[in-house]
Short mmCIF file of C-alpha atoms in Angstrom, two decimals:
data_model
loop_
_atom_site.label_atom_id
_atom_site.label_comp_id
_atom_site.label_asym_id
_atom_site.label_seq_id
_atom_site.Cartn_x
_atom_site.Cartn_y
_atom_site.Cartn_z
CA LEU A 9 107.12 93.03 93.71
CA VAL A 10 110.36 93.03 95.65
CA GLN A 11 111.48 96.36 97.06
CA ILE A 12 115.03 96.61 98.38
CA ASN A 13 116.33 99.41 100.55
CA THR A 14 120.10 99.27 100.16
CA LYS A 15 121.17 102.31 102.21
CA TRP A 16 120.37 105.79 103.43
CA ARG A 17 120.67 108.36 100.62
CA SER A 18 123.04 110.47 102.68
CA VAL A 19 125.45 107.59 103.44
CA LYS A 20 128.05 106.04 101.12
CA GLU A 21 128.18 102.60 102.77
CA GLU A 22 125.71 99.97 101.63
CA GLY A 23 123.29 98.58 104.20
CA PHE A 24 122.04 99.58 107.63
CA PRO A 25 124.08 98.87 110.79
CA VAL A 26 122.52 96.47 113.30
CA GLY A 27 124.00 95.04 116.49
CA LEU A 28 124.37 91.26 116.27
CA THR A 29 123.87 90.70 120.00
CA THR A 30 121.02 93.09 120.76
CA GLY A 31 119.46 93.24 117.29
CA ARG A 32 119.12 97.00 117.68
CA TRP A 33 119.61 99.44 114.84
CA LYS A 34 122.76 101.51 115.17
CA LYS A 35 123.53 104.98 113.91
CA ASN A 36 125.95 105.09 111.00
CA ASN A 37 128.47 107.12 112.95
CA GLN A 38 128.11 105.12 116.16
CA GLU A 39 131.39 103.61 117.33
CA GLU A 40 130.28 101.03 119.85
CA GLN A 41 132.75 98.31 120.84
CA SER A 42 130.37 96.34 123.08
CA GLU A 43 128.93 94.27 120.25
CA GLU A 44 129.68 93.27 116.71
CA ILE A 45 127.82 95.25 114.05
CA ARG A 46 126.78 93.98 110.64
CA ARG A 47 125.36 96.01 107.78
CA VAL A 48 122.12 94.59 106.38
CA GLN A 49 119.87 95.46 103.46
CA LEU A 50 116.12 95.44 103.95
CA TYR A 51 113.56 94.10 101.55
CA THR A 52 109.88 93.44 101.42
CA THR A 53 107.73 91.48 98.99
CA ASP A 54 104.18 91.87 97.81
CA THR A 55 102.01 90.61 94.98
CA ALA A 56 100.24 93.27 92.96
CA ASP A 57 99.07 94.11 89.47
CA ALA A 58 101.70 96.13 87.63
CA LEU A 59 102.23 97.86 84.31
CA TYR A 60 105.70 98.24 82.80
CA ILE A 61 105.98 100.93 80.13
CA GLU A 62 108.98 101.34 77.83
CA PRO A 63 108.66 104.75 76.14
CA ILE A 64 109.70 104.31 72.50
CA LYS A 65 111.97 106.77 70.69
CA SER A 66 109.17 108.09 68.46
CA LEU A 67 107.59 109.71 71.53
CA GLY A 68 110.63 112.00 71.62
CA LEU A 69 110.96 111.97 75.40
CA THR A 70 114.05 113.02 77.31
CA PRO A 71 114.75 111.34 80.68
CA GLU A 72 113.07 114.37 82.29
CA GLY A 73 110.09 113.82 80.00
CA VAL A 74 109.79 110.19 81.09
CA ILE A 75 109.84 111.31 84.73
CA THR A 76 107.10 113.83 83.99
CA LEU A 77 105.08 111.25 82.03
CA GLN A 78 105.20 108.77 84.91
CA TYR A 79 103.60 111.28 87.27
CA ALA A 80 101.06 112.39 84.65
CA LEU A 81 99.97 108.77 84.12
CA LYS A 82 99.80 108.16 87.87
CA ARG A 83 97.64 111.22 88.51
CA ALA A 84 95.41 110.47 85.51
CA ILE A 85 94.89 106.87 86.71
CA GLU A 86 93.97 108.20 90.16
CA ASN A 87 91.39 110.52 88.60
CA VAL A 88 89.90 108.03 86.13
CA PHE A 89 89.54 105.26 88.70
CA GLN A 90 88.78 107.62 91.61
CA ILE A 91 91.43 106.24 93.95
CA GLU A 92 93.73 107.80 96.54
CA SER A 93 97.31 108.71 95.58
CA ASN A 94 98.76 106.07 97.93
CA GLU A 95 96.85 103.27 96.17
CA ILE A 96 98.92 103.48 92.97
CA GLY A 97 102.71 103.61 92.97
CA VAL A 98 105.12 104.60 90.24
CA THR A 99 108.86 104.42 89.86
CA ARG A 100 111.35 104.55 87.06
CA MET A 101 113.44 101.54 86.18
CA GLY A 102 116.34 100.73 83.93
CA ASP A 103 118.91 103.00 82.36
CA PRO A 104 118.78 106.50 83.94
CA LYS A 105 119.61 107.96 80.50
CA MET A 106 116.39 106.43 79.12
CA PRO A 107 114.27 105.15 82.01
CA ASN A 108 111.18 103.01 81.81
CA ILE A 109 108.02 103.50 83.87
CA PHE A 110 106.76 100.95 86.39
CA LEU A 111 103.23 101.50 87.72
CA TYR A 112 101.90 99.17 90.41
CA GLU A 113 98.95 98.82 92.72
CA ALA A 114 100.25 99.85 96.11
CA ALA A 115 97.10 99.13 98.10
CA GLU A 116 96.96 95.87 100.01
CA GLY A 117 95.45 93.19 97.82
CA SER A 118 94.56 93.86 94.22
CA LEU A 119 92.26 96.72 93.33
CA GLY A 120 91.98 95.38 89.79
CA ILE A 121 92.72 98.78 88.32
CA LEU A 122 95.71 98.03 86.13
CA SER A 123 94.20 94.77 84.91
CA GLN A 124 91.43 96.86 83.35
CA PHE A 125 93.94 98.07 80.74
CA ILE A 126 94.03 94.50 79.46
CA GLU A 127 90.30 93.87 79.77
CA ASP A 128 89.29 97.15 78.07
CA THR A 129 91.85 98.72 75.72
CA ASN A 130 89.85 101.98 75.71
CA LYS A 131 90.89 102.55 79.35
CA PHE A 132 94.37 103.53 78.18
CA LYS A 133 92.96 106.26 75.92
CA GLU A 134 90.73 107.40 78.76
CA VAL A 135 93.79 107.80 81.00
CA ILE A 136 95.72 109.67 78.29
CA THR A 137 92.76 112.00 77.70
CA GLU A 138 92.57 112.64 81.45
CA ALA A 139 96.31 113.42 81.55
CA ILE A 140 95.92 115.96 78.72
CA ASP A 141 92.93 117.58 80.45
CA LEU A 142 94.74 117.59 83.78
CA LEU A 143 97.77 119.42 82.37
CA GLN A 144 95.62 122.29 81.03
CA TYR A 145 97.52 122.92 77.80
CA ASP A 146 94.58 125.04 76.56
CA ASP A 147 94.85 127.48 79.48
CA GLN A 148 96.91 130.37 78.08
CA GLU A 149 97.41 131.86 81.56
CA TYR A 150 98.93 128.72 83.05
CA LYS A 151 102.63 129.08 82.23
CA GLU A 152 104.30 127.13 85.07
CA PRO A 153 105.92 123.77 84.34
CA ALA A 154 103.75 122.07 86.99
CA SER A 155 101.71 122.70 90.11
CA TYR A 156 100.16 120.80 92.99
CA ASN A 157 96.89 120.86 91.03
CA ASP A 158 98.36 118.56 88.39
CA LEU A 159 101.77 116.86 88.68
CA LEU A 160 103.42 117.89 91.92
CA SER A 161 102.82 116.09 95.20
CA TYR A 162 104.45 115.48 98.53
CA TYR A 163 105.58 112.05 97.27
CA ASN A 164 107.53 113.34 94.26
CA GLN A 165 109.31 116.32 95.85
CA ARG A 166 112.65 114.85 94.84
CA ASP A 167 111.65 115.35 91.18
CA HIS A 168 109.97 118.78 91.42
CA ALA A 169 112.85 120.56 89.66
CA THR A 170 112.67 118.03 86.81
CA ILE A 171 108.91 117.80 86.26
CA ASP A 172 107.72 119.94 83.34
CA ARG A 173 104.34 119.35 81.69
CA PHE A 174 105.54 120.94 78.44
CA LEU A 175 108.07 118.11 77.97
CA ILE A 176 105.26 115.59 77.42
CA GLU A 177 102.63 117.54 75.48
CA ASP A 178 103.62 116.10 72.10
CA ALA A 179 104.06 112.58 73.51
CA LEU A 180 100.59 112.64 75.07
CA LYS A 181 99.05 113.74 71.76
CA LYS A 182 100.79 110.83 70.02
CA LEU A 183 99.65 108.39 72.70
CA LYS A 184 96.06 109.62 72.33
CA LEU A 185 96.17 108.76 68.62
CA CYS A 186 97.67 105.30 69.03
CA SER A 187 95.71 102.09 69.32
CA VAL A 188 96.34 99.53 72.01
CA GLU A 189 97.03 95.97 70.93
CA ILE A 190 97.18 93.12 73.43
CA LYS A 191 99.57 90.36 72.39
CA PRO A 192 99.24 87.03 74.18
CA ASP A 193 102.50 85.50 75.46
#
């Protein structure tokens, strides 16, 4: 995995300002003539098990539905494998109009969680079943799009207005019925 941080969200310029003489980070609005400043982009690398999911059209998901599905899968994986939320990461990749889901093991070293989807194809169905149970579609009194008991967390606050469990109900039912087939390269 290579993660690149190109800039602050609140700033238009790419990169982070650093003084070439002192090596100290500078504020974006800092006008300091004593040393030359260069804008740099930061990156880090790691090796981890990952799962890349391309939601197909027959699932009928909107971009908001894909965002919701990524968090439902993440939370269901955490519950099935009994791991902490910081041990599994998720992000969307690709075209924002139809994003894909990238799940990865965020804990140092490999936990061997995502590789279990390859070793035991029933694990995928177990995760989908957990996601359906987690989202409480049978509870007639639960009318909110999401809560901190299911999809919302501190880590996905940026997407809270987008996350809606009702957007993925049909897709989860379809995924529960499907069979997993592993194709060798």
